[in-house]
PDB file of C-alpha atoms and ligand atoms in Angstrom:
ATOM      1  CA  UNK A 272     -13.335  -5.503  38.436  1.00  0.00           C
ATOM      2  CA  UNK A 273      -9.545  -5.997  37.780  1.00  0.00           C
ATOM      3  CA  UNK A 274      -7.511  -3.325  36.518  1.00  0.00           C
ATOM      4  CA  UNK A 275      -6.017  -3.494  32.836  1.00  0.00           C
ATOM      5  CA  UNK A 276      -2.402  -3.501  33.152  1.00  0.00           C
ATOM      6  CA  UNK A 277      -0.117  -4.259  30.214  1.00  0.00           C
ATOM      7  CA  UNK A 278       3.982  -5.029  31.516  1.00  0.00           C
ATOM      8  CA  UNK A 279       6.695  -4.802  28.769  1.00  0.00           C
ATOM      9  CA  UNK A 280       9.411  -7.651  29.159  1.00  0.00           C
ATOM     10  CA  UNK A 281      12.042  -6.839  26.913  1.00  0.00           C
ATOM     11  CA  UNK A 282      15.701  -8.206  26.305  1.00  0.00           C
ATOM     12  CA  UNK A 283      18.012 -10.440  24.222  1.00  0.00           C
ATOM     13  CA  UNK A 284      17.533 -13.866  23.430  1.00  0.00           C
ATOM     14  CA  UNK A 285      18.287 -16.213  26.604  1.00  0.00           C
ATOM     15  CA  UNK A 286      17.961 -13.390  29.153  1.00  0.00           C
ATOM     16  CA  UNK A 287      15.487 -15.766  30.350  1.00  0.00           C
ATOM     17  CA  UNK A 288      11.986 -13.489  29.391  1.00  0.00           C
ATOM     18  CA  UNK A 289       9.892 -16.097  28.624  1.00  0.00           C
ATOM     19  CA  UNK A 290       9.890 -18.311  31.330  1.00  0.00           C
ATOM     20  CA  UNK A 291       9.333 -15.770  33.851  1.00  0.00           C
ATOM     21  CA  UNK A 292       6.631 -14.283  31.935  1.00  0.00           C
ATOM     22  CA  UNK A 293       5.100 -17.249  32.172  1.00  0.00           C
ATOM     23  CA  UNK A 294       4.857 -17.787  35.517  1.00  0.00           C
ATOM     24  CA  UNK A 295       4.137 -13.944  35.721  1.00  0.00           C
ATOM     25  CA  UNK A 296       1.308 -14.670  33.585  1.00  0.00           C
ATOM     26  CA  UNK A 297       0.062 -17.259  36.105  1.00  0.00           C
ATOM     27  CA  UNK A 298       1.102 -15.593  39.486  1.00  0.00           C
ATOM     28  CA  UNK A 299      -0.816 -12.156  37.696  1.00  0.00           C
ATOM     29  CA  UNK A 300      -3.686 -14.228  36.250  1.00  0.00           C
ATOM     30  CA  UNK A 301      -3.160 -11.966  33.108  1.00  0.00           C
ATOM     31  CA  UNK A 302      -2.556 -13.643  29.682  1.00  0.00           C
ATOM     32  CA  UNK A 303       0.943 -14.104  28.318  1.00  0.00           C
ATOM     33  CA  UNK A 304       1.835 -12.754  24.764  1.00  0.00           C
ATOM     34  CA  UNK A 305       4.961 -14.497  23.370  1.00  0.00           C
ATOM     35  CA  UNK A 306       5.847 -11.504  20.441  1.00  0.00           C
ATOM     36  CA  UNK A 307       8.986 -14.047  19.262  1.00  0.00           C
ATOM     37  CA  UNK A 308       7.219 -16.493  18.014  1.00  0.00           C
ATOM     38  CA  UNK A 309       4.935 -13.878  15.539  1.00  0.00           C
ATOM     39  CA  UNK A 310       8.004 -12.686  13.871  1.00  0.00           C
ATOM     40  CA  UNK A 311       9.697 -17.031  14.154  1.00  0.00           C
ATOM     41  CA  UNK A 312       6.229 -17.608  12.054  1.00  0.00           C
ATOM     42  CA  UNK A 313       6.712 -15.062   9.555  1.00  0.00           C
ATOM     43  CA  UNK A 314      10.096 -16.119   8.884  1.00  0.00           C
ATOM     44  CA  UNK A 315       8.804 -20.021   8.552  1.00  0.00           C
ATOM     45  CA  UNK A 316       6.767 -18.529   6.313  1.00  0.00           C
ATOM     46  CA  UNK A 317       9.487 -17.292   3.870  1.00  0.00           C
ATOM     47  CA  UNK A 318      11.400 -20.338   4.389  1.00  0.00           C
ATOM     48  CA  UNK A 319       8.524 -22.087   2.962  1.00  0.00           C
ATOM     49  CA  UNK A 320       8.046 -19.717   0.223  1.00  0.00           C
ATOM     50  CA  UNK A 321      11.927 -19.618  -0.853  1.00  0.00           C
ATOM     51  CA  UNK A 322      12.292 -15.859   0.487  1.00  0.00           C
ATOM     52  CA  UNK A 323      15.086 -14.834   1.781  1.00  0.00           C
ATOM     53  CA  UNK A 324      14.805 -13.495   5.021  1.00  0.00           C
ATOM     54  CA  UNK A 325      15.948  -9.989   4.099  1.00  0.00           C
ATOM     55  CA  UNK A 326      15.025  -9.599   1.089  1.00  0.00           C
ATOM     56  CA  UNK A 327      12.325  -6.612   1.755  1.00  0.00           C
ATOM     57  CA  UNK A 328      10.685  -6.941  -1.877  1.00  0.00           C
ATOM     58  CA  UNK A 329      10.048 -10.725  -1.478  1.00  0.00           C
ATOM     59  CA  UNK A 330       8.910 -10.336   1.675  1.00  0.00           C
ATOM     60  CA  UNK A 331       6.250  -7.609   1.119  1.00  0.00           C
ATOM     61  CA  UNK A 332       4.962  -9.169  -1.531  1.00  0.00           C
ATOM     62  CA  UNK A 333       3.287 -12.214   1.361  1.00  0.00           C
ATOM     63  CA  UNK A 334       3.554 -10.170   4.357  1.00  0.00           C
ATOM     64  CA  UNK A 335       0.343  -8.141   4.070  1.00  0.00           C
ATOM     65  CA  UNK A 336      -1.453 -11.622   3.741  1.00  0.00           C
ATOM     66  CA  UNK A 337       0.027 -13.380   5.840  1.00  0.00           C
ATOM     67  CA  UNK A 338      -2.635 -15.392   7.196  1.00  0.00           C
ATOM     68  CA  UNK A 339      -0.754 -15.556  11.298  1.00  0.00           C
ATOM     69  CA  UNK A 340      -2.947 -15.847  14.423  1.00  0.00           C
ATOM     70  CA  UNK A 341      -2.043 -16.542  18.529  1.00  0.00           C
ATOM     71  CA  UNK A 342      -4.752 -18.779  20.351  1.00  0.00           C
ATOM     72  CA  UNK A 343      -4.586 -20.014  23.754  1.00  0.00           C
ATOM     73  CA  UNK A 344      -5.478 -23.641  24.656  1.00  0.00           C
ATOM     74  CA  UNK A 345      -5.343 -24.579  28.021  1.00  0.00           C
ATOM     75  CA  UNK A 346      -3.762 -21.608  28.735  1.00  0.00           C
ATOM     76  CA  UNK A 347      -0.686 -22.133  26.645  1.00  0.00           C
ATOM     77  CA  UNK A 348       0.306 -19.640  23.619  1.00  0.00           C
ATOM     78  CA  UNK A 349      -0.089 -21.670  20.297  1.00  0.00           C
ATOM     79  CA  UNK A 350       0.441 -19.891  16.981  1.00  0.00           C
ATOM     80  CA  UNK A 351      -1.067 -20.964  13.609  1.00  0.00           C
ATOM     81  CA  UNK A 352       0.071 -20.032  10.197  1.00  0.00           C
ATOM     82  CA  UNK A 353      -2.082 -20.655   7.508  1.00  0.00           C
ATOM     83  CA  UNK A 354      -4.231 -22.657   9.482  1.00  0.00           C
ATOM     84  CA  UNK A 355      -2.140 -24.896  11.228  1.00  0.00           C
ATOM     85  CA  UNK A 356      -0.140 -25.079  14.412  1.00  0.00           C
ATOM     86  CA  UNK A 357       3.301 -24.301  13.889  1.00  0.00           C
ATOM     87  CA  UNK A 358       4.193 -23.490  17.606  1.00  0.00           C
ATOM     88  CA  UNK A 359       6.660 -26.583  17.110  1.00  0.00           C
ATOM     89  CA  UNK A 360       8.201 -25.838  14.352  1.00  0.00           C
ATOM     90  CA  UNK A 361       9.085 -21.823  15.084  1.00  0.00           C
ATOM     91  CA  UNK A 362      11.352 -23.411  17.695  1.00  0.00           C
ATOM     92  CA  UNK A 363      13.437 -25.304  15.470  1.00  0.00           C
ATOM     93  CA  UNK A 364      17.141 -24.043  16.028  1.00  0.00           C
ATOM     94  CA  UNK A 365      17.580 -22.478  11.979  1.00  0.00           C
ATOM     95  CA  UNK A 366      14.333 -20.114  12.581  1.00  0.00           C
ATOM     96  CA  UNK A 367      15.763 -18.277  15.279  1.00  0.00           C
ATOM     97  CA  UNK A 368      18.222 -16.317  12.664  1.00  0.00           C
ATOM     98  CA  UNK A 369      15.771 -16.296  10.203  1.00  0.00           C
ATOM     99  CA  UNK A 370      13.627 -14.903  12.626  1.00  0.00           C
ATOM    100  CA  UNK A 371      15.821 -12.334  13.541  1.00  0.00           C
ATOM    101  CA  UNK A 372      16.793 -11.460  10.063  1.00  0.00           C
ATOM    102  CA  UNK A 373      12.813 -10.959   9.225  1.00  0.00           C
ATOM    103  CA  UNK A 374      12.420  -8.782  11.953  1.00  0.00           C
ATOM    104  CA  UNK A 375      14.707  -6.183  10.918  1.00  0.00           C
ATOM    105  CA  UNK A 376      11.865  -5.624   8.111  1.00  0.00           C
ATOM    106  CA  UNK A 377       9.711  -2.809   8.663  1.00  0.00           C
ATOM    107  CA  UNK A 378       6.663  -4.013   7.048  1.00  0.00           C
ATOM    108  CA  UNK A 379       6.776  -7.181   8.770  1.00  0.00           C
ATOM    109  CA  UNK A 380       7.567  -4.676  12.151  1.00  0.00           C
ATOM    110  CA  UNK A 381       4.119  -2.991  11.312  1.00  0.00           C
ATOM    111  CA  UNK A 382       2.329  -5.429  10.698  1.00  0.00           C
ATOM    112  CA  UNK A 383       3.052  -7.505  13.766  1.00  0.00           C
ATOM    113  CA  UNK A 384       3.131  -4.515  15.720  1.00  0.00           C
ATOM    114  CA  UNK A 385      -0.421  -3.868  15.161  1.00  0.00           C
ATOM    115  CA  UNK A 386      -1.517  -7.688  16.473  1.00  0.00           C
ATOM    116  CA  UNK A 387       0.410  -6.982  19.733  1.00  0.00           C
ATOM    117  CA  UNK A 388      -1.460  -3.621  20.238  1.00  0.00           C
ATOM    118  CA  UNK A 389      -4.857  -5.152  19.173  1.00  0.00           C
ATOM    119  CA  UNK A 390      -4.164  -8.032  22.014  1.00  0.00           C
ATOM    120  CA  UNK A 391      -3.000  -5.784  24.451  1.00  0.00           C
ATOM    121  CA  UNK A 392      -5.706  -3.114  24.551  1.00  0.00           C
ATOM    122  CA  UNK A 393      -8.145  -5.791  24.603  1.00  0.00           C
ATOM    123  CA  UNK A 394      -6.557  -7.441  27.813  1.00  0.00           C
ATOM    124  CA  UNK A 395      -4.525  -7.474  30.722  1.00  0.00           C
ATOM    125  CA  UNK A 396      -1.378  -9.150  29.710  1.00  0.00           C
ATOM    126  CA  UNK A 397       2.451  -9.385  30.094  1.00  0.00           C
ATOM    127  CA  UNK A 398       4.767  -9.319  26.666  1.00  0.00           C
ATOM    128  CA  UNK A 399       7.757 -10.277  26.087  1.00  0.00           C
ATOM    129  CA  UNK A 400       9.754  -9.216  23.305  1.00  0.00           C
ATOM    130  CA  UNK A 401      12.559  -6.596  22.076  1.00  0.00           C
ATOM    131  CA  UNK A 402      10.870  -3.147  21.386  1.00  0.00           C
ATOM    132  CA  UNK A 403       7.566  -3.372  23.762  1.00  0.00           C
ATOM    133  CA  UNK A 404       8.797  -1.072  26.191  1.00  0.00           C
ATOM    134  CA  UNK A 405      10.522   1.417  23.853  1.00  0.00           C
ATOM    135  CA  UNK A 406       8.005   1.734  21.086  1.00  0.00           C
ATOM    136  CA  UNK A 407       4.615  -1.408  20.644  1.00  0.00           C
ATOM    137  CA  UNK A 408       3.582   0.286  24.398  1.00  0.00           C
ATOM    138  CA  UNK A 409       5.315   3.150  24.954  1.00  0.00           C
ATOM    139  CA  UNK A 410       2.972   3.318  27.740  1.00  0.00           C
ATOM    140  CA  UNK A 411       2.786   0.279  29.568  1.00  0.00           C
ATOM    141  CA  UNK A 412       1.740   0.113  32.903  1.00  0.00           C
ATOM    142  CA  UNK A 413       4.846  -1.641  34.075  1.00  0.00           C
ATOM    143  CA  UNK A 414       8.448  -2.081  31.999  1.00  0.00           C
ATOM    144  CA  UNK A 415      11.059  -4.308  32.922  1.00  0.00           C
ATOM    145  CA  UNK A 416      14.796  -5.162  30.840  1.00  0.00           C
ATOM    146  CA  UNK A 417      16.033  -8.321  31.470  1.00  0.00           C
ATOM    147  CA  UNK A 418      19.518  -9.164  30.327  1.00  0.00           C
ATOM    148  CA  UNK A 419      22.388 -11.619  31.123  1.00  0.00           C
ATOM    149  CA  UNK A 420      26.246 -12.397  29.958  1.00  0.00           C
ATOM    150  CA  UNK A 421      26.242 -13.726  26.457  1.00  0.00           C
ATOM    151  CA  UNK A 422      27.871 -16.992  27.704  1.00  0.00           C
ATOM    152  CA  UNK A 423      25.327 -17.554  30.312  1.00  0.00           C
ATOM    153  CA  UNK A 424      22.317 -16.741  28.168  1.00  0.00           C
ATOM    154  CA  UNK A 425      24.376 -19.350  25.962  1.00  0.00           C
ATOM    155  CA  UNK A 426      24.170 -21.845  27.967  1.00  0.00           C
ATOM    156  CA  UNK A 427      20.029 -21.464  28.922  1.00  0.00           C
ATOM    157  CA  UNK A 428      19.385 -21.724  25.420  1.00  0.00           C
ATOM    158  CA  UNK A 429      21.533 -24.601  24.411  1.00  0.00           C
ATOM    159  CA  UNK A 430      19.898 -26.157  27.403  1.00  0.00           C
ATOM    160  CA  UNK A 431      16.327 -25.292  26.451  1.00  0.00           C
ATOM    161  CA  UNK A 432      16.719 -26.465  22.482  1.00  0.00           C
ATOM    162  CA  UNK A 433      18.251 -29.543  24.139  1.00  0.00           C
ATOM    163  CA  UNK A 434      14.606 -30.149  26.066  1.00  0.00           C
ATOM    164  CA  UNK A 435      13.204 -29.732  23.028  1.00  0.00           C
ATOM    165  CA  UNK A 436      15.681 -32.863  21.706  1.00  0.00           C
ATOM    166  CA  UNK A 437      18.049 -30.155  19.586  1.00  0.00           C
ATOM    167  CA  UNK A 438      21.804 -30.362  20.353  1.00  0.00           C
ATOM    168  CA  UNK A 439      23.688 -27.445  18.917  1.00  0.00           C
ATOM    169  CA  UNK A 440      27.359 -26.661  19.949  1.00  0.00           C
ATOM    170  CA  UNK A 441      28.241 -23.971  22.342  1.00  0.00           C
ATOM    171  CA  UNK A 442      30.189 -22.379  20.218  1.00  0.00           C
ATOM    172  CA  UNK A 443      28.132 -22.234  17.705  1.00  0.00           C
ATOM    173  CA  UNK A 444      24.873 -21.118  19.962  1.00  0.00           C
ATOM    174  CA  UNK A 445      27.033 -18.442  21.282  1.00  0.00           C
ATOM    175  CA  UNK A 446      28.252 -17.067  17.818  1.00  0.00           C
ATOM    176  CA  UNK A 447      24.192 -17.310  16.854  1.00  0.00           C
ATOM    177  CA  UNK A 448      23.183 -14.906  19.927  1.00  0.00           C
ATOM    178  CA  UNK A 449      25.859 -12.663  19.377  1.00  0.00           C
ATOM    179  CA  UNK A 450      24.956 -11.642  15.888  1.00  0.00           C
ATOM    180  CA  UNK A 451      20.873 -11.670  16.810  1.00  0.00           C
ATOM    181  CA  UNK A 452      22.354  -9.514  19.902  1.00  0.00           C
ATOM    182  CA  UNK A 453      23.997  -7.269  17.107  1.00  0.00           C
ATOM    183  CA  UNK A 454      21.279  -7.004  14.948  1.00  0.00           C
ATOM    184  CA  UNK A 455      18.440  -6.995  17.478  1.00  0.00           C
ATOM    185  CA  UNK A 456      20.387  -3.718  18.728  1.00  0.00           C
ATOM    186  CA  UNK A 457      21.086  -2.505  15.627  1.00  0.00           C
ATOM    187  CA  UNK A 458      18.281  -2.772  12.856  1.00  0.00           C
ATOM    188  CA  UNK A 459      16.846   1.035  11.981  1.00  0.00           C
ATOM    189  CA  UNK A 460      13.433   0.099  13.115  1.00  0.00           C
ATOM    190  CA  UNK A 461      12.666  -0.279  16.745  1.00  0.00           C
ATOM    191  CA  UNK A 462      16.020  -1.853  17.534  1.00  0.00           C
ATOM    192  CA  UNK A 463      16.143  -3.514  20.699  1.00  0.00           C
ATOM    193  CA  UNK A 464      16.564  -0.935  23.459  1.00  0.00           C
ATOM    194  CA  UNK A 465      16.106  -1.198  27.178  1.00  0.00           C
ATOM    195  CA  UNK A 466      13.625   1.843  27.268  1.00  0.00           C
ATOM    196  CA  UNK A 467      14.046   4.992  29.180  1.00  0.00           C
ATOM    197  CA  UNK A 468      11.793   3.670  32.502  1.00  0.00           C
ATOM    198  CA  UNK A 469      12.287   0.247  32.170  1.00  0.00           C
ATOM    199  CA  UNK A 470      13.718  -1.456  35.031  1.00  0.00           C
ATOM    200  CA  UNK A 471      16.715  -3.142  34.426  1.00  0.00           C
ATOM    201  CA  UNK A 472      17.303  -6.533  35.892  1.00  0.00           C
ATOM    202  CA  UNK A 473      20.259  -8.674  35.275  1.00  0.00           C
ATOM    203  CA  UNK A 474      19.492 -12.269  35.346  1.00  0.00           C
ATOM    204  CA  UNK A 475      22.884 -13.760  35.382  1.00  0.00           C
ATOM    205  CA  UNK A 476      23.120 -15.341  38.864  1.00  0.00           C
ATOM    206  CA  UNK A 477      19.559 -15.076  39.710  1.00  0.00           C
ATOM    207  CA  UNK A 478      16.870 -18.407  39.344  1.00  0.00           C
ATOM    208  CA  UNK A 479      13.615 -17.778  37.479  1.00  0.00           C
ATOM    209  CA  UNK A 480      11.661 -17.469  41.024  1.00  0.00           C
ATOM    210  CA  UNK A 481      14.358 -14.772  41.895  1.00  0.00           C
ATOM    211  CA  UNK A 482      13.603 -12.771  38.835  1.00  0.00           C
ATOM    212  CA  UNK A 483       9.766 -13.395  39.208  1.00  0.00           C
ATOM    213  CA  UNK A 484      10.024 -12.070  42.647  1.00  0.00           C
ATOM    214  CA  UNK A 485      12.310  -9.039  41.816  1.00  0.00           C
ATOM    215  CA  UNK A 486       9.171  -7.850  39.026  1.00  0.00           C
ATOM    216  CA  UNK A 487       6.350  -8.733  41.195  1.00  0.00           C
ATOM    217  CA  UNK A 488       7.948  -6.308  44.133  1.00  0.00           C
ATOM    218  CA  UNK A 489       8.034  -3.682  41.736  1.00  0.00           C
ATOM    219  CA  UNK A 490       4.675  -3.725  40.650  1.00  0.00           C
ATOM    220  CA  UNK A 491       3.016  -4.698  44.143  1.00  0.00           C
ATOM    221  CA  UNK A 492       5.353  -1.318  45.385  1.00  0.00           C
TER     222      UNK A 492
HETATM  223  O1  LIG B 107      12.381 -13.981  21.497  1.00  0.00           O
HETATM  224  P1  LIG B 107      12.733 -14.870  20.287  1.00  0.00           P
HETATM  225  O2  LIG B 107      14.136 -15.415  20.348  1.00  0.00           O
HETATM  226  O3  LIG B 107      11.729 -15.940  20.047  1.00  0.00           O
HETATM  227  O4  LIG B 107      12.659 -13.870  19.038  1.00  0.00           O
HETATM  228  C1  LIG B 107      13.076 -14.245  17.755  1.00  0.00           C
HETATM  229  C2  LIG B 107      13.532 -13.014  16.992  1.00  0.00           C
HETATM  230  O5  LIG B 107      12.414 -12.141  16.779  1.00  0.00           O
HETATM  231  C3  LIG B 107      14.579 -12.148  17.705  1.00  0.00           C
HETATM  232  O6  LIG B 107      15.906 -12.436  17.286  1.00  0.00           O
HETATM  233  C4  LIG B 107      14.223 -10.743  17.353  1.00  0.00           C
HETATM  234  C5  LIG B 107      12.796 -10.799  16.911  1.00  0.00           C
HETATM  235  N1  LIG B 107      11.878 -10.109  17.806  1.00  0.00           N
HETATM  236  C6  LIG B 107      11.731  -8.755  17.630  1.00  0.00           C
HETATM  237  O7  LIG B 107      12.410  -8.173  16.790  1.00  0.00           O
HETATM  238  N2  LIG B 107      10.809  -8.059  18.365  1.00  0.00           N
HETATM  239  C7  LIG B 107      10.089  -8.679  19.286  1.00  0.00           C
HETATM  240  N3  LIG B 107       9.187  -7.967  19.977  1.00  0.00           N
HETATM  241  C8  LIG B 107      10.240 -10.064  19.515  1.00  0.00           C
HETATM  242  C9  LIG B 107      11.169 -10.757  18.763  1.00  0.00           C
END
């Protein structure tokens, strides 16, 4: 039988988590748990309602309800609100603030919190996020920080939205990470913190495969 291991992939936006999760995910044969897009949903969620963002009354009052869940079909991450799949739409470029703005709630911390520890106790997996590490699982079998310059992790993104058929100016994308970076870092609750044993990588010159190869030495060491 394989061994339950849980790996924390933490760092800011662009620092290029996700895809190398991924292909962690598939290199690892473990699932992949994408903790973004649970706190992109809630904030869609408030968008729809009217809610400001951080407006900790408003968003109290839907949080505990929030009808949110994470399937996997054919092994990619889709997440449903109310239902229906909104892994589309938690991608669009104005839910990434609103995302981050939502997140510096601490009810809507707990609450998401709890899903990730439900999923990861019941399975091998790898999670990518901002606070895994440093306080969802504090002891994780494996932790890794991934970061990059701000202008490179500028230029991923605008890259990826523009995939995704988004064009947003560089300028503009760059301002946008710097604040998330800011208040990412500095919300009370569970800021974004490369935790004490976490090893830290920077991505800046290095390809996806490089970084996949840098984790998977660690944990095959
Ligand atoms: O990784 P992402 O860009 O999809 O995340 C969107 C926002 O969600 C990010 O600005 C901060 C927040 N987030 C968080 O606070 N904790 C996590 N574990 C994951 C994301």
């Amino acid at each position: 039988m394989k061994r339950h291991i849980n790996i924390a992939l933490d760092g800011p936006s662009g620092s290029g988590k996700s895809t190398v999760a991924k292909m962690l995910s598939e290199k690892l044969d473990i699932l992949y748990l994408d903790t973004g897009a649970m706190y992109r949903a809630a904030a869609c969620k408030a968008m729809e309602l009217g809610i400001d963002t951080l407006d900790e009354k408003g968003v109290s009052s839907f949080i505990g309800d929030l009808d949110l869940s994470i399937r996997y079909i054919d092994g990619a991450q889709h997440t449903f609100l109310d239902g229906k799949d909104v892994s589309e739409r938690i991608r669009k470029p104005e839910v990434s603030m609103a995302a981050s703005n939502i997140s510096s709630l601490k009810c809507v911390r707990l609450k998401m919190v709890a899903m990730q520890r439900e999923i990861a106790a019941s399975m091998s997996c790898i999670l990518d996020g901002r606070d895994i590490g440093s306080y969802v699982l504090p002891d994780a079998e494996y932790k890794f920080y991934v970061t990059a310059d701000a202008k490179v992790r500028t230029a991923r993104r605008q890259k990826e939205l523009r995939e995704r058929g988004f064009e947003v100016g560089f300028d503009e994308l760059l301002a946008e990470i710097e604040q998330r970076d800011f208040n990412d870092k500095n919300r009370d609750f569970a800021p974004l913190v490369q935790a004490k044993d976490a090893v830290l990588i920077d991505t800046s010159s290095l390809s996806v495969e490089e970084v996949a190869e840098k984790i998977l030495s660690f944990i095959e060491r």
